[in-house]
PDB file of C-alpha atoms in Angstrom:
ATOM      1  CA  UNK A 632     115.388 135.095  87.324  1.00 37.00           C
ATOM      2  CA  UNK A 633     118.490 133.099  86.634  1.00 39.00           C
ATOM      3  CA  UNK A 634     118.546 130.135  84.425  1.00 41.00           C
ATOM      4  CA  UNK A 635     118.429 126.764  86.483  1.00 41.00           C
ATOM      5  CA  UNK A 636     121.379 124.401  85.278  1.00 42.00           C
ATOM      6  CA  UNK A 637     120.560 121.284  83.912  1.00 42.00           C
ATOM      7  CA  UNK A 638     122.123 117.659  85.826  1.00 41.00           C
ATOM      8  CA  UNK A 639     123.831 115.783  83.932  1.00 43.00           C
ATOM      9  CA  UNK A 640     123.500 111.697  84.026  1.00 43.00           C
ATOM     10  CA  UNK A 641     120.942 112.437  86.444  1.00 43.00           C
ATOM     11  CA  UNK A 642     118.206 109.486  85.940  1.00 44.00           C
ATOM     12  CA  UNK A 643     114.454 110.391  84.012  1.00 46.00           C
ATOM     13  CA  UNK A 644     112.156 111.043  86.849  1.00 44.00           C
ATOM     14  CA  UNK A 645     108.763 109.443  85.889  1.00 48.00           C
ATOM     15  CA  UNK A 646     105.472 112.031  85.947  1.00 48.00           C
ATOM     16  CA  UNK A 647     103.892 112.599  89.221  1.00 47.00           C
ATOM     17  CA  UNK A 648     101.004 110.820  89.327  1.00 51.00           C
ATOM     18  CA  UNK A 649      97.634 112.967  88.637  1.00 54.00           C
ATOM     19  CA  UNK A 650      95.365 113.895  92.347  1.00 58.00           C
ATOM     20  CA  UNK A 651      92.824 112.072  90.884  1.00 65.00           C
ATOM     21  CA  UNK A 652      95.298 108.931  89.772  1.00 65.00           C
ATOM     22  CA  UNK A 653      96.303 108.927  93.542  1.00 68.00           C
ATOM     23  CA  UNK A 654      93.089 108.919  95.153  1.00 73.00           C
ATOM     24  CA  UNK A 655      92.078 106.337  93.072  1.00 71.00           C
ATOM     25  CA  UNK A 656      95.671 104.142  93.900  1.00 70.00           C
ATOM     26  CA  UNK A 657      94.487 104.690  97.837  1.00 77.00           C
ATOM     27  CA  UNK A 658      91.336 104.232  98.008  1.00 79.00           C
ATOM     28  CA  UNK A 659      91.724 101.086  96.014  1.00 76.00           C
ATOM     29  CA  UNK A 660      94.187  99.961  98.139  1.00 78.00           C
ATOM     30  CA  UNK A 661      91.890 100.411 101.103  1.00 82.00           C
ATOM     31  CA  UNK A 662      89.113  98.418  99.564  1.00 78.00           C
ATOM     32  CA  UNK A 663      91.592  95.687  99.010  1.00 79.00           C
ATOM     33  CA  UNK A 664      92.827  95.483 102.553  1.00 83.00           C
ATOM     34  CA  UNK A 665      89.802  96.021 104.253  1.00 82.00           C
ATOM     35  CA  UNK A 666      87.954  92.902 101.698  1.00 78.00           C
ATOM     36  CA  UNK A 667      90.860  90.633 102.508  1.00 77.00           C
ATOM     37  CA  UNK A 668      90.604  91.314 106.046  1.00 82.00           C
ATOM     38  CA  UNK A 669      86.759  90.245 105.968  1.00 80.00           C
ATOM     39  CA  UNK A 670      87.234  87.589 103.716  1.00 77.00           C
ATOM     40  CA  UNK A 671      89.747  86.142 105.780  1.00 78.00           C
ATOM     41  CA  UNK A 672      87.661  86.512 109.120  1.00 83.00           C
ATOM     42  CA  UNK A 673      84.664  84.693 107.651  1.00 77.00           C
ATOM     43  CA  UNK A 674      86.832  82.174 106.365  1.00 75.00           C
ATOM     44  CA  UNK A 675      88.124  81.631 109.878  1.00 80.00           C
ATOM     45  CA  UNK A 676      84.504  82.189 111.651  1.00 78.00           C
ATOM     46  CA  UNK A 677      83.230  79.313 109.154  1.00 74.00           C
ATOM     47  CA  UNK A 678      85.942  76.954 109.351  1.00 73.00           C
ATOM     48  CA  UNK A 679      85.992  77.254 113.351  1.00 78.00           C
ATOM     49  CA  UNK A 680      82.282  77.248 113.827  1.00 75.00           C
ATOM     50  CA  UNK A 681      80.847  75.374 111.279  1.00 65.00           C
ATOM     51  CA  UNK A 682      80.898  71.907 109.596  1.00 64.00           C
ATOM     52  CA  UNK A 683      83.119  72.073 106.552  1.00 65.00           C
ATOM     53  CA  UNK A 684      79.649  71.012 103.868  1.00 69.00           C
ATOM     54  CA  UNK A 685      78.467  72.522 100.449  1.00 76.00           C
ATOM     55  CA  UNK A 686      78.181  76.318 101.192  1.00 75.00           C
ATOM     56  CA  UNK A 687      80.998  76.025 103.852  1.00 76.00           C
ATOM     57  CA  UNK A 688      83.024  75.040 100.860  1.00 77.00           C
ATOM     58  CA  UNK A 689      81.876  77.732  98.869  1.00 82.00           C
ATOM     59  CA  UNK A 690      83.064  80.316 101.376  1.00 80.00           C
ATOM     60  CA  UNK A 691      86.228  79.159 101.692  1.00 81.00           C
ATOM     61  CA  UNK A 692      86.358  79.350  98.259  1.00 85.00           C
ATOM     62  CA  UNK A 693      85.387  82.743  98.157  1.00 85.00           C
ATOM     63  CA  UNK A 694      87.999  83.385 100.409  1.00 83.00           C
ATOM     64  CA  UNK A 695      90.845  82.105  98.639  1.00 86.00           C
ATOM     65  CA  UNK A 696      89.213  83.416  95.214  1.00 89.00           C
ATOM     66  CA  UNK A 697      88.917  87.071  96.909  1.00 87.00           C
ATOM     67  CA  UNK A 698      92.806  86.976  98.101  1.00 85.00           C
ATOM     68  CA  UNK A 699      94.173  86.301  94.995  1.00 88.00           C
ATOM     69  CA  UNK A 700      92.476  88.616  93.101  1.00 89.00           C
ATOM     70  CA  UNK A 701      93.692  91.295  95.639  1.00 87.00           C
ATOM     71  CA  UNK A 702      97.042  90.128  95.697  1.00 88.00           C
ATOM     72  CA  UNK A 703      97.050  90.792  91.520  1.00 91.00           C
ATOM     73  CA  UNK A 704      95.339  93.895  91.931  1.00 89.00           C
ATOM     74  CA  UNK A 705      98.242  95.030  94.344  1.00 88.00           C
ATOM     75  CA  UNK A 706     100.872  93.972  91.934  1.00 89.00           C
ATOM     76  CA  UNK A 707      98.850  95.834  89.166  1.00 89.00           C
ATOM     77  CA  UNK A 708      98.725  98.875  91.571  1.00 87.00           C
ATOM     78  CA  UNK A 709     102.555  99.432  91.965  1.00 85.00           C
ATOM     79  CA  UNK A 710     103.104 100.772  88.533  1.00 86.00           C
ATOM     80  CA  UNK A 711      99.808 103.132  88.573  1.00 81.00           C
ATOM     81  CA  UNK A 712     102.311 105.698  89.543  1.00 75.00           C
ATOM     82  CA  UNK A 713     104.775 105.104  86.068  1.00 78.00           C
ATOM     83  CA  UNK A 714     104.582 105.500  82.720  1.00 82.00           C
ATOM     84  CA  UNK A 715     103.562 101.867  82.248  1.00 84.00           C
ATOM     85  CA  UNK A 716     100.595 102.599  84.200  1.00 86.00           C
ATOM     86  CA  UNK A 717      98.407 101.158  81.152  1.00 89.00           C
ATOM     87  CA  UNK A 718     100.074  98.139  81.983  1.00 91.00           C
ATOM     88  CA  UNK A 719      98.498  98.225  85.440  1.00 89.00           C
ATOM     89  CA  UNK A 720      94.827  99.489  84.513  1.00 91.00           C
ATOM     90  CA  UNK A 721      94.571  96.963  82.044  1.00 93.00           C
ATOM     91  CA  UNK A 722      95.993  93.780  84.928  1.00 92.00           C
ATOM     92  CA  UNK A 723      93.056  95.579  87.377  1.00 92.00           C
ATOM     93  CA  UNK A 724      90.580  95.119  84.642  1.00 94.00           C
ATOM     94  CA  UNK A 725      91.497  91.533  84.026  1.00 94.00           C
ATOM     95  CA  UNK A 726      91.841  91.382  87.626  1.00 93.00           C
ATOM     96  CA  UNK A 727      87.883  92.405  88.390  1.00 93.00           C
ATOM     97  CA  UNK A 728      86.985  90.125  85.016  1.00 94.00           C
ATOM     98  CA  UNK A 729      88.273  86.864  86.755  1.00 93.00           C
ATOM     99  CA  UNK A 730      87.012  87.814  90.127  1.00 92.00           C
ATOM    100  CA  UNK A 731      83.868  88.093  88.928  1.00 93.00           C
ATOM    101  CA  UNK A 732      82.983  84.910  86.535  1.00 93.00           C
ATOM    102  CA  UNK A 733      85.240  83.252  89.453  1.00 92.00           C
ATOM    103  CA  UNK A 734      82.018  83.742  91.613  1.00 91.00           C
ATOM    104  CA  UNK A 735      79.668  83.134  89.351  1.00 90.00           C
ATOM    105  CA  UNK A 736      81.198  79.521  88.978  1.00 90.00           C
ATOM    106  CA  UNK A 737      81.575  78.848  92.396  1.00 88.00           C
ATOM    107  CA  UNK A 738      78.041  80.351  93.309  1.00 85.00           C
ATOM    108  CA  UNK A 739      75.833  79.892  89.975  1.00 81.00           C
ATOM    109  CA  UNK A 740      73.971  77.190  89.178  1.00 69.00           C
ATOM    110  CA  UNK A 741      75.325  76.200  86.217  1.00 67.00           C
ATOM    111  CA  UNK A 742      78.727  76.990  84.531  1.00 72.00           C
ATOM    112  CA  UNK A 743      78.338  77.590  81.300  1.00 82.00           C
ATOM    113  CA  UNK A 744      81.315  77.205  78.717  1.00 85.00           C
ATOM    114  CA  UNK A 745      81.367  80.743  78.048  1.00 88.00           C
ATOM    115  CA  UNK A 746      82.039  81.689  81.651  1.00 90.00           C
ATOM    116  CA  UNK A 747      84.486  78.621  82.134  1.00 90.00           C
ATOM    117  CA  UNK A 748      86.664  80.376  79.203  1.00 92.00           C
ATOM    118  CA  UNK A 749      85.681  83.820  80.434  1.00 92.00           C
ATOM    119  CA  UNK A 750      87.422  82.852  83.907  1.00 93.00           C
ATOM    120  CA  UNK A 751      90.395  81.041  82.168  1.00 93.00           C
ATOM    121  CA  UNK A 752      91.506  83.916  79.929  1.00 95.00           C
ATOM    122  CA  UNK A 753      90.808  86.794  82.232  1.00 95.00           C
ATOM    123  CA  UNK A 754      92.609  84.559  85.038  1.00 94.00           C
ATOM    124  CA  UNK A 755      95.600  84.105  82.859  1.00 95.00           C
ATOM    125  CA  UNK A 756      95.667  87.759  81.653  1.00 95.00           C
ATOM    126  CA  UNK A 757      95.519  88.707  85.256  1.00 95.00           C
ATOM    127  CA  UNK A 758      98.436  86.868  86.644  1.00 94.00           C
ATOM    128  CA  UNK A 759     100.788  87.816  83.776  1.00 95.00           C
ATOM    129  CA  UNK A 760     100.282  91.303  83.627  1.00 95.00           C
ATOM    130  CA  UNK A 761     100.497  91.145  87.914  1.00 94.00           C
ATOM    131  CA  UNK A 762     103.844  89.363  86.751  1.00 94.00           C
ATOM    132  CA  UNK A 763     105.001  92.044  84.515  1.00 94.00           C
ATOM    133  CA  UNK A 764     104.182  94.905  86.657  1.00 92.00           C
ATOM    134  CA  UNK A 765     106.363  93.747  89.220  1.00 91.00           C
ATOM    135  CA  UNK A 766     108.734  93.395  86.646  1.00 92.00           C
ATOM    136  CA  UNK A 767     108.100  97.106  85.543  1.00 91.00           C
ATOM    137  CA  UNK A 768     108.941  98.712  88.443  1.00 89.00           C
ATOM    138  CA  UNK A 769     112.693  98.574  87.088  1.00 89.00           C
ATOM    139  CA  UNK A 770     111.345 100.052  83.362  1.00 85.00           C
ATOM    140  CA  UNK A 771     113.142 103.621  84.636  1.00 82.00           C
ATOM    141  CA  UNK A 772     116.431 101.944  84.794  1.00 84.00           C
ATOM    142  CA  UNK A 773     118.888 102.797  82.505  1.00 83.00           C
ATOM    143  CA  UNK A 774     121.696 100.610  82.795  1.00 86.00           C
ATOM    144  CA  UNK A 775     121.386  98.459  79.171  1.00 88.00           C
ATOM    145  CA  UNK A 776     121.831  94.692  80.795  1.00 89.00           C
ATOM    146  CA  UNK A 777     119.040  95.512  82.898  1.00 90.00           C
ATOM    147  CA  UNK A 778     116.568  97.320  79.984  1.00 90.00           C
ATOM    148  CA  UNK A 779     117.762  94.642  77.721  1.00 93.00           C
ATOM    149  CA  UNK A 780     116.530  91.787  80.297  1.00 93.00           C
ATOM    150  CA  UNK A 781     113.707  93.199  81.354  1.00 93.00           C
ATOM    151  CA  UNK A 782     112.061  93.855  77.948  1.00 94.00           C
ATOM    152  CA  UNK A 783     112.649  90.168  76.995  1.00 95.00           C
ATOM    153  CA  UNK A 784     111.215  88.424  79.886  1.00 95.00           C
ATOM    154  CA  UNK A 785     108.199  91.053  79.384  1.00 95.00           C
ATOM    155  CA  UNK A 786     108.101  89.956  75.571  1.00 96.00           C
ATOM    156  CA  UNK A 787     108.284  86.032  76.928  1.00 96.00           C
ATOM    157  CA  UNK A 788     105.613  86.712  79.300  1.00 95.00           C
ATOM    158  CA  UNK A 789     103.582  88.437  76.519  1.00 95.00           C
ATOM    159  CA  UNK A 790     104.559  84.815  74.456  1.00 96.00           C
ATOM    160  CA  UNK A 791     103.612  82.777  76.729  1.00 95.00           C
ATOM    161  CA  UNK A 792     100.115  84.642  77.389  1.00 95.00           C
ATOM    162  CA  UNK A 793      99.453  84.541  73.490  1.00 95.00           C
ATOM    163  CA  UNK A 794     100.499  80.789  73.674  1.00 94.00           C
ATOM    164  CA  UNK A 795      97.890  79.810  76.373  1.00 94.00           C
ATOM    165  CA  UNK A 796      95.353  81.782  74.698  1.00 94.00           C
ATOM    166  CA  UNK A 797      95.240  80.274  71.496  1.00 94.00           C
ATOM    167  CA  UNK A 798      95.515  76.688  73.549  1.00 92.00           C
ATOM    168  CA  UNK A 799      92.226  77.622  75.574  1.00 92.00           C
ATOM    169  CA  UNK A 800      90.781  79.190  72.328  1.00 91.00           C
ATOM    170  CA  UNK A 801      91.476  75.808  70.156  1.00 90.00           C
ATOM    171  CA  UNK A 802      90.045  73.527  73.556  1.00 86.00           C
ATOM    172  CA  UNK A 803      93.029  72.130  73.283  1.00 82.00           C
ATOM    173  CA  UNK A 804      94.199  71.128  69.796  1.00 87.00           C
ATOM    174  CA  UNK A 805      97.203  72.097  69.782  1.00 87.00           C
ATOM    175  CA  UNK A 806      98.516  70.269  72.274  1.00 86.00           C
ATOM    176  CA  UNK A 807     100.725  68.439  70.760  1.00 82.00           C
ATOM    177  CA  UNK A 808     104.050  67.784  71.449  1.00 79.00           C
ATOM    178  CA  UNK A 809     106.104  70.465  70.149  1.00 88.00           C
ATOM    179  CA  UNK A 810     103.565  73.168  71.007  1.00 91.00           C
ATOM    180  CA  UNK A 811     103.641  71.114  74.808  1.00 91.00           C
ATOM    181  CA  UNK A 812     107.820  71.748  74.216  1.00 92.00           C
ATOM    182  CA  UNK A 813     107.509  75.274  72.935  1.00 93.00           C
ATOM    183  CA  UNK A 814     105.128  76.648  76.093  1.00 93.00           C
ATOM    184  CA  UNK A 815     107.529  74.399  78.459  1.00 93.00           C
ATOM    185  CA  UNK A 816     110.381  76.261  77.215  1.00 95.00           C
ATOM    186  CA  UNK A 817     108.652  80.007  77.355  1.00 95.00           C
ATOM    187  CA  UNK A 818     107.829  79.385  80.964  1.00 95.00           C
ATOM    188  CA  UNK A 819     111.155  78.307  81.778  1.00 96.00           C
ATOM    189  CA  UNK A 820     113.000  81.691  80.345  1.00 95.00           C
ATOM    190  CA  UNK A 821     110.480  83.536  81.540  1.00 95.00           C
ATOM    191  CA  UNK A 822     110.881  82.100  84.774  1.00 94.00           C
ATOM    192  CA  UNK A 823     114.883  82.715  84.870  1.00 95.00           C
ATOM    193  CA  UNK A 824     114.626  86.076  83.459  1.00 93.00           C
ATOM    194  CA  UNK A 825     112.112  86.669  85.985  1.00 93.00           C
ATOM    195  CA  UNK A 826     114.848  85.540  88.880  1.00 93.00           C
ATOM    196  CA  UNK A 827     118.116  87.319  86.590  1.00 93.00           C
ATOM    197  CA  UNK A 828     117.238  91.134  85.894  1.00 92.00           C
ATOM    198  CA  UNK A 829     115.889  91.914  89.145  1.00 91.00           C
ATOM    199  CA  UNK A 830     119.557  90.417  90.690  1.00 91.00           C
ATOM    200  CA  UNK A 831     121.333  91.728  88.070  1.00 90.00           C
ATOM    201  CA  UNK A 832     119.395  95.214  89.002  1.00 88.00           C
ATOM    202  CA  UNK A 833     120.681  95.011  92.633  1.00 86.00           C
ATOM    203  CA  UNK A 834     124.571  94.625  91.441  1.00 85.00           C
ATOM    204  CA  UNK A 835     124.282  97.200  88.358  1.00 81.00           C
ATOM    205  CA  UNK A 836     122.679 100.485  89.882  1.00 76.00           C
ATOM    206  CA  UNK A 837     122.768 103.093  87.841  1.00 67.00           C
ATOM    207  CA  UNK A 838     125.517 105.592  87.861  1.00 63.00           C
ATOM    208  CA  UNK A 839     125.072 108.538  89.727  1.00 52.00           C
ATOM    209  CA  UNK A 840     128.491 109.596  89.840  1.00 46.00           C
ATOM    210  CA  UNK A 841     128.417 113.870  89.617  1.00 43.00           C
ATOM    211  CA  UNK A 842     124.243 113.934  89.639  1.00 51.00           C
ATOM    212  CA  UNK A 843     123.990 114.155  92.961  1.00 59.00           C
ATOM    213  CA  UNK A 844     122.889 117.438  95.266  1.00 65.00           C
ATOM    214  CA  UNK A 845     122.393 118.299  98.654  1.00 72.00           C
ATOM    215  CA  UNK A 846     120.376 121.474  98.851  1.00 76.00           C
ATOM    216  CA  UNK A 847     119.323 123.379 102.599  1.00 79.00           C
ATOM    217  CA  UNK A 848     116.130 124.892 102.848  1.00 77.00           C
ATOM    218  CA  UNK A 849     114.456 127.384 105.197  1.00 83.00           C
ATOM    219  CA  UNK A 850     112.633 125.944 107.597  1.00 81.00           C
ATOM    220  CA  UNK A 851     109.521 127.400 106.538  1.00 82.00           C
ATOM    221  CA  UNK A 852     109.714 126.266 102.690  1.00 82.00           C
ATOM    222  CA  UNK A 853     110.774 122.420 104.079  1.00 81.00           C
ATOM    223  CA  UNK A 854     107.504 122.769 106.352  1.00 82.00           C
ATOM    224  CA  UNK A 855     105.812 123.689 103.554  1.00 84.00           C
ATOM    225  CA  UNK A 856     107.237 120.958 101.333  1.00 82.00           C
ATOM    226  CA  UNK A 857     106.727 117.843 104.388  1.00 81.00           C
ATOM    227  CA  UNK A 858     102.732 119.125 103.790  1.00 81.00           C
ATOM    228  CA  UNK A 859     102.692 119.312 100.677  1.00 83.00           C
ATOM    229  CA  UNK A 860     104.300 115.916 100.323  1.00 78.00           C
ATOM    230  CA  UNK A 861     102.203 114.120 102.662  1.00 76.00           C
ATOM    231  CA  UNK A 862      98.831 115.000 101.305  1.00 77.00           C
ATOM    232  CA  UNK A 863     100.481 113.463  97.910  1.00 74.00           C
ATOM    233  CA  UNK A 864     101.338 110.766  99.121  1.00 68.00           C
ATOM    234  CA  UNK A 865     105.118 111.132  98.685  1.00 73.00           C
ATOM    235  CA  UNK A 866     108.237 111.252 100.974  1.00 75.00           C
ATOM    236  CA  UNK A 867     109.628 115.573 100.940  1.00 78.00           C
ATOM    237  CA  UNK A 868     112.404 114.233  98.764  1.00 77.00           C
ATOM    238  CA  UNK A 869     110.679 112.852  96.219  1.00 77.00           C
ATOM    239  CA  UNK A 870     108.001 115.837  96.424  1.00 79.00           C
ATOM    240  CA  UNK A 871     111.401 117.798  95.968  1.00 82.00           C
ATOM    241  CA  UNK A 872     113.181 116.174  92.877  1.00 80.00           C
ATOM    242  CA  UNK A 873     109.611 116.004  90.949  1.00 79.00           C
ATOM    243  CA  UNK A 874     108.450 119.222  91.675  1.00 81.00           C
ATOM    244  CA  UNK A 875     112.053 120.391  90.038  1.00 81.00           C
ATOM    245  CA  UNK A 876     111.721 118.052  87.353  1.00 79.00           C
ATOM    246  CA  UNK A 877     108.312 119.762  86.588  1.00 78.00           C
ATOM    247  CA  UNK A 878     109.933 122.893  86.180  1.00 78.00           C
ATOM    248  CA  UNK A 879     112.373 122.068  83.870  1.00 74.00           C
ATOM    249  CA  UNK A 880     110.055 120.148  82.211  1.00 70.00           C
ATOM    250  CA  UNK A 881     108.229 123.811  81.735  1.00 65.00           C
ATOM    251  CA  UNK A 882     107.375 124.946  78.325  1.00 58.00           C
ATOM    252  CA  UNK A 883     108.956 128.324  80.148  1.00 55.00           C
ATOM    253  CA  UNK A 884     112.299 127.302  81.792  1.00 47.00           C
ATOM    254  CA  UNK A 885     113.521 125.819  77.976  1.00 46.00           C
ATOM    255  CA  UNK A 886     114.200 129.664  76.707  1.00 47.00           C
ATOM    256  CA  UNK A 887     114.562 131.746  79.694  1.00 47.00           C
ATOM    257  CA  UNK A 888     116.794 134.375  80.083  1.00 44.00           C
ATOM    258  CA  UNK A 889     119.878 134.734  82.173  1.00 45.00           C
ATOM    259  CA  UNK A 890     118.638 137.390  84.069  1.00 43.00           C
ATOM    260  CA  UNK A 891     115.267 138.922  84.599  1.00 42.00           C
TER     261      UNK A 891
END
């Protein structure tokens, strides 16, 4: 067997995704689309057909609740796949944790203070992690302006998280007017570092100068690699370059031999 060269200045390819990780990524997905699709047909059905009273109100309501909540969770979803997948599992728990005392508020008959905070810090947890996933989907670049931005506006949106909490936790103390200054000017770096990296992303790619390679298969083995890739969920050429990654990544392929 001969030794595989390495590439140099090729990028880090991020772990496939477990079978079981994947299945869980589509099926989730499914659920999502196939709730918002109902949700939005009864919202339509009641707002067509019925007078807009008390539980009309409540549906619609539902609706919009029921939407958002899948919009996160689809933001959370996109990094499942990475290495900051904790990132997402944690945004789809805080995701279901809102959705939930969401509906109990609208539906319940009384909201208690416990589920009014309940909602408001698994709501806010929710939307900033669904913020910083999107955000994460550049975390395997590895040009330093765009590392360098993206880990601060993920630290500001971590700030400004911590800030809100400890407002909600206090009911409000410490609203005074520098803590009123220091959130206003978190959110407003976090909101142009949100706009920057991902532009300054598009104009600094990484250099690939030298790591590229155009390899020719049989036809059999690409057969064999368009079905293997499809029941992962992957296009063949990203099937390909992880599948090679693997096996350099292989305890094995570190020390082999020249020749065998």
């Amino acid at each position: 067997m001969t030794q595989q060269p390495s590439v140099p200045g090729a990028s880090p390819i991020p772990p496939a995704p477990t079978s079981g990780l994947r299945a869980f990524r589509r099926i989730a997905i499914i659920v999502i689309i196939v709730s918002l699709s109902l949700t939005a047909l009864i919202g339509i059905v009641t707002l067509v057909t019925g007078s807009l009273g008390d539980v009309q109100g409540k549906i619609m309501l539902t609706t919009l609740i029921i939407g958002a909540s899948s919009v996160v969770a689809l933001c959370d979803l996109a990094v499942l796949g990475r290495r900051v997948r904790a990132v997402g599992i944690a945004g789809l728990i805080a995701a279901v944790l809102s959705l939930i005392t969401a509906l109990l508020l609208v539906w319940g008959d009384s909201s208690s203070e416990l589920v009014v905070k309940t909602f408001a810090l698994a709501g806010i947890a929710a939307v900033s992690i669904a913020h910083a996933s999107l955000l994460l989907l550049l975390s395997e670049r590895r040009r330093p302006a765009v590392r360098i931005g993206l880990w601060i506006t993920v630290a500001l949106i971590a700030l400004l998280l911590a800030l809100l909490y400890v407002a909600i936790l206090s009911d409000g103390e410490v609203w005074s007017g520098g803590y009123t200054k220091l959130v206003g000017t978190v959110a407003i770096l976090d909101v142009l570092g949100t706009i920057v990296v991902p532009v300054v992303s598009l104009f600094l790619r990484d250099n690939a100068a030298g790591a590229s390679l155009t390899v020719t298969v049989p036809p059999a083995l690409a057969a064999r690699l368009g079905g293997a890739a499809q029941a992962s969920g992957m296009s063949p050429e990203q099937f390909a370059i992880e599948a090679i990654t693997r096996r350099f990544e292989a305890p094995d392929s570190v020390e082999s031999s020249p020749t065998q």
